[in-house]
mmCIF file of C-alpha atoms and ligand atoms in Angstrom:
data_model
loop_
_atom_site.group_PDB
_atom_site.id
_atom_site.type_symbol
_atom_site.label_atom_id
_atom_site.label_comp_id
_atom_site.label_asym_id
_atom_site.label_seq_id
_atom_site.Cartn_x
_atom_site.Cartn_y
_atom_site.Cartn_z
ATOM 1 C CA MET A 12 85.701 112.255 -78.209
ATOM 2 C CA SER A 13 88.023 115.055 -79.633
ATOM 3 C CA LEU A 14 90.323 114.769 -76.453
ATOM 4 C CA SER A 15 91.560 111.254 -76.833
ATOM 5 C CA ASN A 16 95.390 111.098 -76.817
ATOM 6 C CA LYS A 17 95.606 114.732 -76.637
ATOM 7 C CA LEU A 18 98.171 115.943 -74.116
ATOM 8 C CA ILE A 19 96.977 118.353 -71.420
ATOM 9 C CA THR A 20 98.752 119.679 -68.529
ATOM 10 C CA ILE A 21 96.885 120.506 -65.253
ATOM 11 C CA THR A 22 98.157 122.467 -62.237
ATOM 12 C CA GLY A 23 96.121 122.174 -58.941
ATOM 13 C CA ALA A 24 95.385 118.535 -60.108
ATOM 14 C CA ALA A 25 95.414 117.057 -56.675
ATOM 15 C CA SER A 26 92.057 118.391 -55.406
ATOM 16 C CA GLY A 27 88.764 120.045 -56.268
ATOM 17 C CA ILE A 28 88.188 121.497 -59.590
ATOM 18 C CA GLY A 29 91.607 120.454 -60.983
ATOM 19 C CA LEU A 30 91.034 116.836 -59.929
ATOM 20 C CA SER A 31 87.669 116.820 -61.320
ATOM 21 C CA THR A 32 89.030 118.041 -64.644
ATOM 22 C CA ALA A 33 91.620 115.332 -64.664
ATOM 23 C CA ARG A 34 89.023 112.666 -63.977
ATOM 24 C CA ILE A 35 86.799 113.763 -67.047
ATOM 25 C CA LEU A 36 89.937 113.921 -69.223
ATOM 26 C CA ALA A 37 91.218 110.562 -68.092
ATOM 27 C CA ARG A 38 87.909 108.951 -69.029
ATOM 28 C CA ARG A 39 88.208 110.730 -72.410
ATOM 29 C CA GLY A 40 91.484 109.025 -72.899
ATOM 30 C CA ALA A 41 93.627 112.278 -72.819
ATOM 31 C CA LEU A 42 97.412 112.116 -71.883
ATOM 32 C CA LEU A 43 97.915 113.981 -68.496
ATOM 33 C CA SER A 44 100.686 115.765 -67.000
ATOM 34 C CA LEU A 45 99.490 116.607 -63.354
ATOM 35 C CA ALA A 46 101.209 119.298 -61.082
ATOM 36 C CA ASP A 47 100.375 120.253 -57.582
ATOM 37 C CA TYR A 48 102.246 121.346 -54.482
ATOM 38 C CA ASN A 49 100.550 118.830 -52.237
ATOM 39 C CA ALA A 50 102.846 115.925 -52.968
ATOM 40 C CA SER A 51 100.796 113.180 -50.949
ATOM 41 C CA LYS A 52 97.495 114.291 -52.499
ATOM 42 C CA LEU A 53 99.022 114.304 -55.928
ATOM 43 C CA GLN A 54 100.172 110.719 -55.486
ATOM 44 C CA ASN A 55 96.744 109.760 -54.580
ATOM 45 C CA ALA A 56 95.236 111.600 -57.566
ATOM 46 C CA HIS A 57 97.794 109.911 -59.775
ATOM 47 C CA SER A 58 96.930 106.283 -58.689
ATOM 48 C CA GLU A 59 93.243 107.002 -59.185
ATOM 49 C CA LEU A 60 93.638 108.548 -62.721
ATOM 50 C CA ALA A 61 96.037 105.822 -63.923
ATOM 51 C CA SER A 62 93.379 103.315 -62.928
ATOM 52 C CA LEU A 63 90.768 105.205 -64.776
ATOM 53 C CA SER A 64 92.974 105.216 -67.908
ATOM 54 C CA SER A 65 96.291 103.782 -68.094
ATOM 55 C CA SER A 66 99.596 104.339 -66.199
ATOM 56 C CA SER A 67 101.297 105.133 -69.517
ATOM 57 C CA LYS A 68 98.852 108.074 -70.001
ATOM 58 C CA VAL A 69 99.470 109.930 -66.668
ATOM 59 C CA ILE A 70 102.599 111.656 -65.162
ATOM 60 C CA SER A 71 102.724 113.582 -62.006
ATOM 61 C CA THR A 72 104.995 116.402 -60.886
ATOM 62 C CA PRO A 73 104.928 117.806 -57.372
ATOM 63 C CA LEU A 74 105.769 121.552 -57.774
ATOM 64 C CA ASP A 75 105.087 125.029 -56.642
ATOM 65 C CA ILE A 76 103.819 127.285 -59.386
ATOM 66 C CA ARG A 77 105.766 130.059 -57.566
ATOM 67 C CA ASP A 78 109.063 128.542 -58.560
ATOM 68 C CA THR A 79 110.155 129.517 -62.177
ATOM 69 C CA ASP A 80 112.664 126.674 -62.632
ATOM 70 C CA SER A 81 110.256 124.219 -61.477
ATOM 71 C CA VAL A 82 107.429 125.269 -63.863
ATOM 72 C CA ASN A 83 109.921 125.466 -66.828
ATOM 73 C CA LYS A 84 111.184 121.960 -66.108
ATOM 74 C CA TRP A 85 107.945 120.565 -65.719
ATOM 75 C CA ILE A 86 106.602 121.913 -69.132
ATOM 76 C CA HIS A 87 109.760 120.883 -70.918
ATOM 77 C CA ASN A 88 109.742 117.449 -69.255
ATOM 78 C CA THR A 89 106.092 116.850 -70.276
ATOM 79 C CA LYS A 90 106.957 117.503 -73.879
ATOM 80 C CA GLU A 91 109.916 115.253 -73.758
ATOM 81 C CA LYS A 92 108.354 112.259 -71.947
ATOM 82 C CA PHE A 93 105.315 112.095 -74.167
ATOM 83 C CA GLY A 94 107.502 113.091 -77.261
ATOM 84 C CA MET A 95 104.801 115.500 -78.563
ATOM 85 C CA TYR A 96 103.490 119.072 -78.425
ATOM 86 C CA ILE A 97 101.146 120.020 -75.787
ATOM 87 C CA ASP A 98 97.605 120.366 -76.855
ATOM 88 C CA GLY A 99 96.058 121.931 -73.839
ATOM 89 C CA ALA A 100 96.574 123.450 -70.376
ATOM 90 C CA ALA A 101 94.321 123.782 -67.425
ATOM 91 C CA ASN A 102 95.859 126.362 -65.040
ATOM 92 C CA VAL A 103 93.661 125.668 -62.114
ATOM 93 C CA ALA A 104 95.980 125.895 -58.874
ATOM 94 C CA GLY A 105 95.040 128.603 -56.790
ATOM 95 C CA PHE A 106 94.989 129.860 -53.140
ATOM 96 C CA HIS A 107 92.457 131.347 -50.639
ATOM 97 C CA PRO A 108 93.724 132.326 -47.329
ATOM 98 C CA LEU A 109 91.640 131.011 -44.453
ATOM 99 C CA TRP A 110 90.967 134.412 -43.230
ATOM 100 C CA THR A 111 87.817 135.703 -41.515
ATOM 101 C CA PRO A 112 87.162 138.801 -43.926
ATOM 102 C CA LYS A 113 89.882 141.400 -43.553
ATOM 103 C CA ASN A 114 89.581 144.871 -44.603
ATOM 104 C CA VAL A 115 92.610 146.338 -46.612
ATOM 105 C CA GLN A 116 93.937 148.162 -43.806
ATOM 106 C CA ASP A 117 94.417 145.039 -41.730
ATOM 107 C CA ILE A 118 96.082 142.882 -44.258
ATOM 108 C CA SER A 119 99.836 142.514 -43.906
ATOM 109 C CA ASP A 120 102.435 142.813 -46.708
ATOM 110 C CA GLU A 121 103.171 139.010 -46.510
ATOM 111 C CA GLU A 122 99.475 138.045 -46.615
ATOM 112 C CA PHE A 123 98.707 140.166 -49.724
ATOM 113 C CA GLU A 124 101.843 139.180 -51.407
ATOM 114 C CA GLU A 125 101.333 135.321 -50.903
ATOM 115 C CA VAL A 126 97.739 135.360 -52.489
ATOM 116 C CA ILE A 127 99.305 137.314 -55.596
ATOM 117 C CA ALA A 128 102.414 135.212 -55.761
ATOM 118 C CA ILE A 129 100.308 132.006 -56.271
ATOM 119 C CA ASN A 130 97.034 133.313 -58.068
ATOM 120 C CA THR A 131 98.736 135.878 -60.414
ATOM 121 C CA THR A 132 102.559 135.499 -60.562
ATOM 122 C CA GLY A 133 102.232 131.707 -60.529
ATOM 123 C CA LEU A 134 99.877 131.716 -63.302
ATOM 124 C CA PHE A 135 102.020 134.131 -65.390
ATOM 125 C CA LYS A 136 104.935 131.742 -64.936
ATOM 126 C CA CYS A 137 102.795 128.817 -66.073
ATOM 127 C CA LEU A 138 101.510 130.823 -69.119
ATOM 128 C CA ARG A 139 105.158 132.011 -69.908
ATOM 129 C CA ALA A 140 106.471 128.306 -70.032
ATOM 130 C CA GLN A 141 103.423 127.139 -71.956
ATOM 131 C CA LEU A 142 103.550 129.836 -74.607
ATOM 132 C CA ALA A 143 107.347 129.591 -75.250
ATOM 133 C CA GLU A 144 108.228 128.736 -78.763
ATOM 134 C CA GLY A 145 107.819 124.980 -79.748
ATOM 135 C CA VAL A 146 105.800 123.881 -76.562
ATOM 136 C CA LEU A 147 102.160 123.999 -77.745
ATOM 137 C CA ASN A 148 100.680 122.319 -80.671
ATOM 138 C CA GLU A 149 100.138 125.283 -83.050
ATOM 139 C CA LYS A 150 97.568 123.275 -85.125
ATOM 140 C CA GLY A 151 95.174 124.164 -82.339
ATOM 141 C CA ALA A 152 95.975 124.468 -78.656
ATOM 142 C CA SER A 153 93.882 125.600 -75.853
ATOM 143 C CA ILE A 154 94.763 127.192 -72.448
ATOM 144 C CA VAL A 155 92.037 127.507 -69.719
ATOM 145 C CA ASN A 156 92.830 129.503 -66.653
ATOM 146 C CA VAL A 157 90.598 129.406 -63.555
ATOM 147 C CA GLY A 158 89.673 132.706 -62.423
ATOM 148 C CA SER A 159 86.608 133.410 -60.264
ATOM 149 C CA VAL A 160 83.439 135.686 -59.868
ATOM 150 C CA SER A 161 85.915 137.587 -57.493
ATOM 151 C CA GLY A 162 87.648 138.570 -60.854
ATOM 152 C CA LEU A 163 84.584 140.194 -62.001
ATOM 153 C CA ILE A 164 83.287 142.097 -58.871
ATOM 154 C CA GLY A 165 84.598 143.078 -55.646
ATOM 155 C CA PHE A 166 83.956 141.590 -52.270
ATOM 156 C CA ALA A 167 84.493 143.595 -48.978
ATOM 157 C CA GLY A 168 87.052 141.639 -46.628
ATOM 158 C CA ASP A 169 88.654 139.762 -49.665
ATOM 159 C CA ALA A 170 90.654 142.454 -51.453
ATOM 160 C CA ALA A 171 93.874 140.300 -52.050
ATOM 161 C CA TYR A 172 92.010 137.377 -53.467
ATOM 162 C CA VAL A 173 89.687 139.819 -55.763
ATOM 163 C CA ALA A 174 92.821 141.690 -56.962
ATOM 164 C CA SER A 175 94.563 138.314 -57.908
ATOM 165 C CA LYS A 176 91.568 137.018 -59.792
ATOM 166 C CA HIS A 177 90.971 140.220 -61.622
ATOM 167 C CA ALA A 178 94.673 139.739 -62.679
ATOM 168 C CA THR A 179 93.940 136.177 -63.782
ATOM 169 C CA HIS A 180 91.231 137.530 -66.085
ATOM 170 C CA GLY A 181 93.627 140.298 -67.341
ATOM 171 C CA LEU A 182 96.252 137.834 -68.257
ATOM 172 C CA THR A 183 93.810 135.870 -70.077
ATOM 173 C CA LYS A 184 92.547 138.512 -72.219
ATOM 174 C CA SER A 185 95.994 139.940 -72.998
ATOM 175 C CA VAL A 186 97.525 136.547 -73.755
ATOM 176 C CA SER A 187 94.687 135.467 -75.842
ATOM 177 C CA LYS A 188 95.443 138.405 -78.196
ATOM 178 C CA GLU A 189 99.043 137.520 -78.347
ATOM 179 C CA ALA A 190 98.463 133.728 -78.968
ATOM 180 C CA GLY A 191 95.562 133.797 -81.347
ATOM 181 C CA LYS A 192 97.798 134.292 -84.573
ATOM 182 C CA ARG A 193 99.588 131.031 -83.406
ATOM 183 C CA ASN A 194 96.355 129.078 -83.320
ATOM 184 C CA ILE A 195 96.442 128.893 -79.525
ATOM 185 C CA ARG A 196 93.221 129.883 -77.652
ATOM 186 C CA VAL A 197 93.149 131.223 -74.197
ATOM 187 C CA ASN A 198 90.109 131.641 -71.985
ATOM 188 C CA ALA A 199 89.173 131.384 -68.364
ATOM 189 C CA VAL A 200 86.233 130.238 -66.220
ATOM 190 C CA ALA A 201 84.917 132.404 -63.457
ATOM 191 C CA PRO A 202 83.330 130.113 -60.889
ATOM 192 C CA GLY A 203 81.228 131.116 -58.067
ATOM 193 C CA GLN A 204 81.207 129.271 -54.540
ATOM 194 C CA THR A 205 82.018 125.775 -55.450
ATOM 195 C CA ASP A 206 81.992 122.813 -53.023
ATOM 196 C CA THR A 207 85.780 121.892 -52.900
ATOM 197 C CA PRO A 208 88.381 121.260 -50.120
ATOM 198 C CA MET A 209 89.230 125.031 -50.337
ATOM 199 C CA VAL A 210 85.700 126.111 -49.460
ATOM 200 C CA GLN A 211 85.356 123.203 -46.940
ATOM 201 C CA ALA A 212 88.625 124.373 -45.233
ATOM 202 C CA MET A 213 87.200 127.978 -45.149
ATOM 203 C CA GLN A 214 84.051 126.676 -43.624
ATOM 204 C CA ALA A 215 85.909 124.601 -40.998
ATOM 205 C CA GLU A 216 87.927 127.630 -39.956
ATOM 206 C CA ASN A 217 85.219 130.250 -40.062
ATOM 207 C CA GLY A 218 81.883 128.339 -39.632
ATOM 208 C CA VAL A 219 79.530 127.615 -42.348
ATOM 209 C CA LEU A 220 79.691 130.215 -45.170
ATOM 210 C CA PRO A 221 76.262 131.923 -45.988
ATOM 211 C CA THR A 222 74.391 130.062 -48.695
ATOM 212 C CA PRO A 223 75.226 131.930 -51.908
ATOM 213 C CA ALA A 224 72.701 134.200 -53.249
ATOM 214 C CA VAL A 225 72.365 132.483 -56.572
ATOM 215 C CA SER A 226 69.420 131.862 -58.687
ATOM 216 C CA LEU A 227 69.941 128.132 -58.480
ATOM 217 C CA GLY A 228 70.126 128.271 -54.671
ATOM 218 C CA ARG A 229 73.172 125.915 -54.114
ATOM 219 C CA SER A 230 76.922 125.899 -54.531
ATOM 220 C CA GLY A 231 78.378 124.461 -57.615
ATOM 221 C CA MET A 232 79.970 121.053 -57.695
ATOM 222 C CA PRO A 233 83.625 120.852 -58.894
ATOM 223 C CA GLU A 234 82.654 118.474 -61.794
ATOM 224 C CA GLU A 235 80.226 121.178 -63.152
ATOM 225 C CA VAL A 236 83.216 123.596 -63.232
ATOM 226 C CA ALA A 237 85.369 120.811 -64.727
ATOM 227 C CA GLU A 238 82.905 120.063 -67.676
ATOM 228 C CA LEU A 239 83.084 123.730 -68.695
ATOM 229 C CA ILE A 240 86.873 123.812 -68.659
ATOM 230 C CA VAL A 241 86.973 120.365 -70.644
ATOM 231 C CA TRP A 242 84.698 121.902 -73.354
ATOM 232 C CA LEU A 243 86.883 125.029 -73.588
ATOM 233 C CA LEU A 244 90.092 122.571 -73.898
ATOM 234 C CA GLY A 245 88.362 120.688 -76.719
ATOM 235 C CA TYR A 246 87.701 121.120 -80.526
ATOM 236 C CA GLU A 247 83.987 121.842 -79.845
ATOM 237 C CA SER A 248 85.045 125.460 -78.590
ATOM 238 C CA ARG A 249 87.328 126.044 -81.388
ATOM 239 C CA TYR A 250 86.179 129.569 -82.071
ATOM 240 C CA VAL A 251 86.072 130.751 -78.662
ATOM 241 C CA THR A 252 89.071 132.712 -77.237
ATOM 242 C CA GLY A 253 89.707 135.688 -74.919
ATOM 243 C CA SER A 254 86.563 134.934 -72.979
ATOM 244 C CA ILE A 255 85.764 134.736 -69.412
ATOM 245 C CA TYR A 256 83.065 132.229 -68.700
ATOM 246 C CA ARG A 257 81.015 132.846 -65.642
ATOM 247 C CA ILE A 258 79.805 129.653 -64.079
ATOM 248 C CA ASP A 259 77.973 130.823 -60.733
ATOM 249 C CA GLY A 260 74.503 129.337 -60.668
ATOM 250 C CA GLY A 261 73.278 132.690 -61.469
ATOM 251 C CA MET A 262 74.734 134.911 -58.888
ATOM 252 C CA LEU A 263 72.337 137.810 -57.684
ATOM 253 C CA GLU A 264 74.351 140.919 -57.447
HETATM 254 N N1 NAD B 302 85.969 126.581 -54.825
HETATM 255 C C1 NAD B 302 85.538 127.786 -54.972
HETATM 256 O O1 NAD B 302 84.441 128.259 -54.507
HETATM 257 C C2 NAD B 302 86.214 128.569 -56.140
HETATM 258 C C3 NAD B 302 85.527 129.634 -56.697
HETATM 259 C C4 NAD B 302 86.080 130.425 -57.693
HETATM 260 C C5 NAD B 302 87.273 129.990 -57.939
HETATM 261 N N2 NAD B 302 88.059 129.086 -57.462
HETATM 262 C C6 NAD B 302 89.512 128.821 -58.077
HETATM 263 O O2 NAD B 302 89.429 127.437 -58.505
HETATM 264 C C7 NAD B 302 90.732 126.842 -58.395
HETATM 265 C C8 NAD B 302 90.796 125.522 -57.896
HETATM 266 O O3 NAD B 302 90.350 125.773 -56.513
HETATM 267 P P1 NAD B 302 89.521 124.651 -55.652
HETATM 268 O O4 NAD B 302 88.335 125.238 -55.049
HETATM 269 O O5 NAD B 302 89.442 123.308 -56.536
HETATM 270 O O6 NAD B 302 90.616 124.469 -54.378
HETATM 271 P P2 NAD B 302 91.477 123.229 -53.870
HETATM 272 O O7 NAD B 302 92.084 123.781 -52.644
HETATM 273 O O8 NAD B 302 90.605 121.851 -53.648
HETATM 274 O O9 NAD B 302 92.480 122.965 -55.039
HETATM 275 C C9 NAD B 302 93.525 123.849 -55.291
HETATM 276 C C10 NAD B 302 94.675 123.021 -55.501
HETATM 277 O O10 NAD B 302 95.837 123.919 -56.023
HETATM 278 C C11 NAD B 302 96.942 123.569 -55.405
HETATM 279 N N3 NAD B 302 97.767 124.606 -55.196
HETATM 280 C C12 NAD B 302 97.754 125.663 -54.499
HETATM 281 N N4 NAD B 302 98.752 126.597 -54.607
HETATM 282 C C13 NAD B 302 99.721 125.868 -55.372
HETATM 283 C C14 NAD B 302 100.963 126.336 -55.684
HETATM 284 N N5 NAD B 302 101.513 127.358 -55.433
HETATM 285 N N6 NAD B 302 101.610 125.371 -56.640
HETATM 286 C C15 NAD B 302 100.977 124.257 -56.973
HETATM 287 N N7 NAD B 302 99.698 123.826 -56.613
HETATM 288 C C16 NAD B 302 99.087 124.656 -55.860
HETATM 289 C C17 NAD B 302 96.479 122.991 -54.060
HETATM 290 O O11 NAD B 302 97.513 122.169 -53.472
HETATM 291 C C18 NAD B 302 95.283 122.131 -54.289
HETATM 292 O O12 NAD B 302 95.457 120.839 -54.664
HETATM 293 C C19 NAD B 302 91.562 127.877 -57.698
HETATM 294 O O13 NAD B 302 92.258 128.755 -58.669
HETATM 295 C C20 NAD B 302 90.522 128.749 -56.936
HETATM 296 O O14 NAD B 302 91.029 130.147 -56.826
HETATM 297 C C21 NAD B 302 87.489 128.380 -56.570
#
C-alpha cells in the first residue's frame, strides 16, 4: 500500500496503458494529476477515476506534451494544487502513426518529425519539468517512461517509431544517472504488442496485425503493463534505477 496519498503525474492518462495505470493507482489511494491531449477522453477518465477514489484526489489537465509552456504549467500547478512535492511520474503518452509499413525512403519530413516530436521531444519536455529543482520529492521519487520493444530492436517499415523509442530508452538511462544522487529513480518499461486503442486503431486501418510471435502466444493487456509501471513507481522497487524492463510475453526474435 506504499502509494497511498503519494502524488503521481500521468501523461497519456485518457487511454490504454496510461488509463490502466491511473486505475490501479486510484484504487491504491494515490493522488493523481492526469494529462492527455484528448480532452473528451480525459474528462471521461477523470469521472471514472474520481469515482474509484475521491474527487479531491484527482485533477486533470488537457495538454499537448509538445508544448513547453503547457507542460511546465501543468507540473507547477500540480505541486501547487496539492501543496506537496511530486512523488512519481508515469510518462506514458505516445503516438504511432496509422501507416501501413513505410520504408525510410518513403517517410516524409512531417511524418518523421511528428513521431519524434511526441515520443522523444515531448518526453524530454516532461522530464525537464519534472526534474527542475523543487518539484519532485527528494526523499525518494520515481519516474517511469514508456518505451517499447521498438526501443530495443529494429522493425522494417517502422523506422520513425523505432528511432523515437530508442531515444526514450536513451533519455531514461542518461537521466537516471543525473537524478540518482537526488534520490530520484528513472526507469522505463518496454512493452511488446499490447491490446490498447492505439493498436486497435492500427488494426482498423490496416487489417488485423499478425499475432505476435511471442512465447505466451497472445498480445499483452494494458493492465499487465500498468502493474509493472506501478511496481516501478512504488517503494518495493527502491533499488531499481536506469533499467529498461521488457514486458512482451517473451518475444521470439
Ligand atoms: N499498445 C502497444 O502495443 C504499445 C507497445 C509498446 C509501447 N507502447 C507505448 O505505450 C504508450 C501508451 O500507448 P497505448 O498503447 O496505451 O496507446 P493509446 O493511444 O491508447 O494511449 C496513448 C495516449 O497518449 C495520448 N497522447 C498522444 N500524444 C499526446 C500528446 N502529444 N500530448 C498528450 N497526450 C498525448 C493519447 O491521446 C492517448 O490517450 C505509448 O507511449 C506507446 O508508444 C504501446
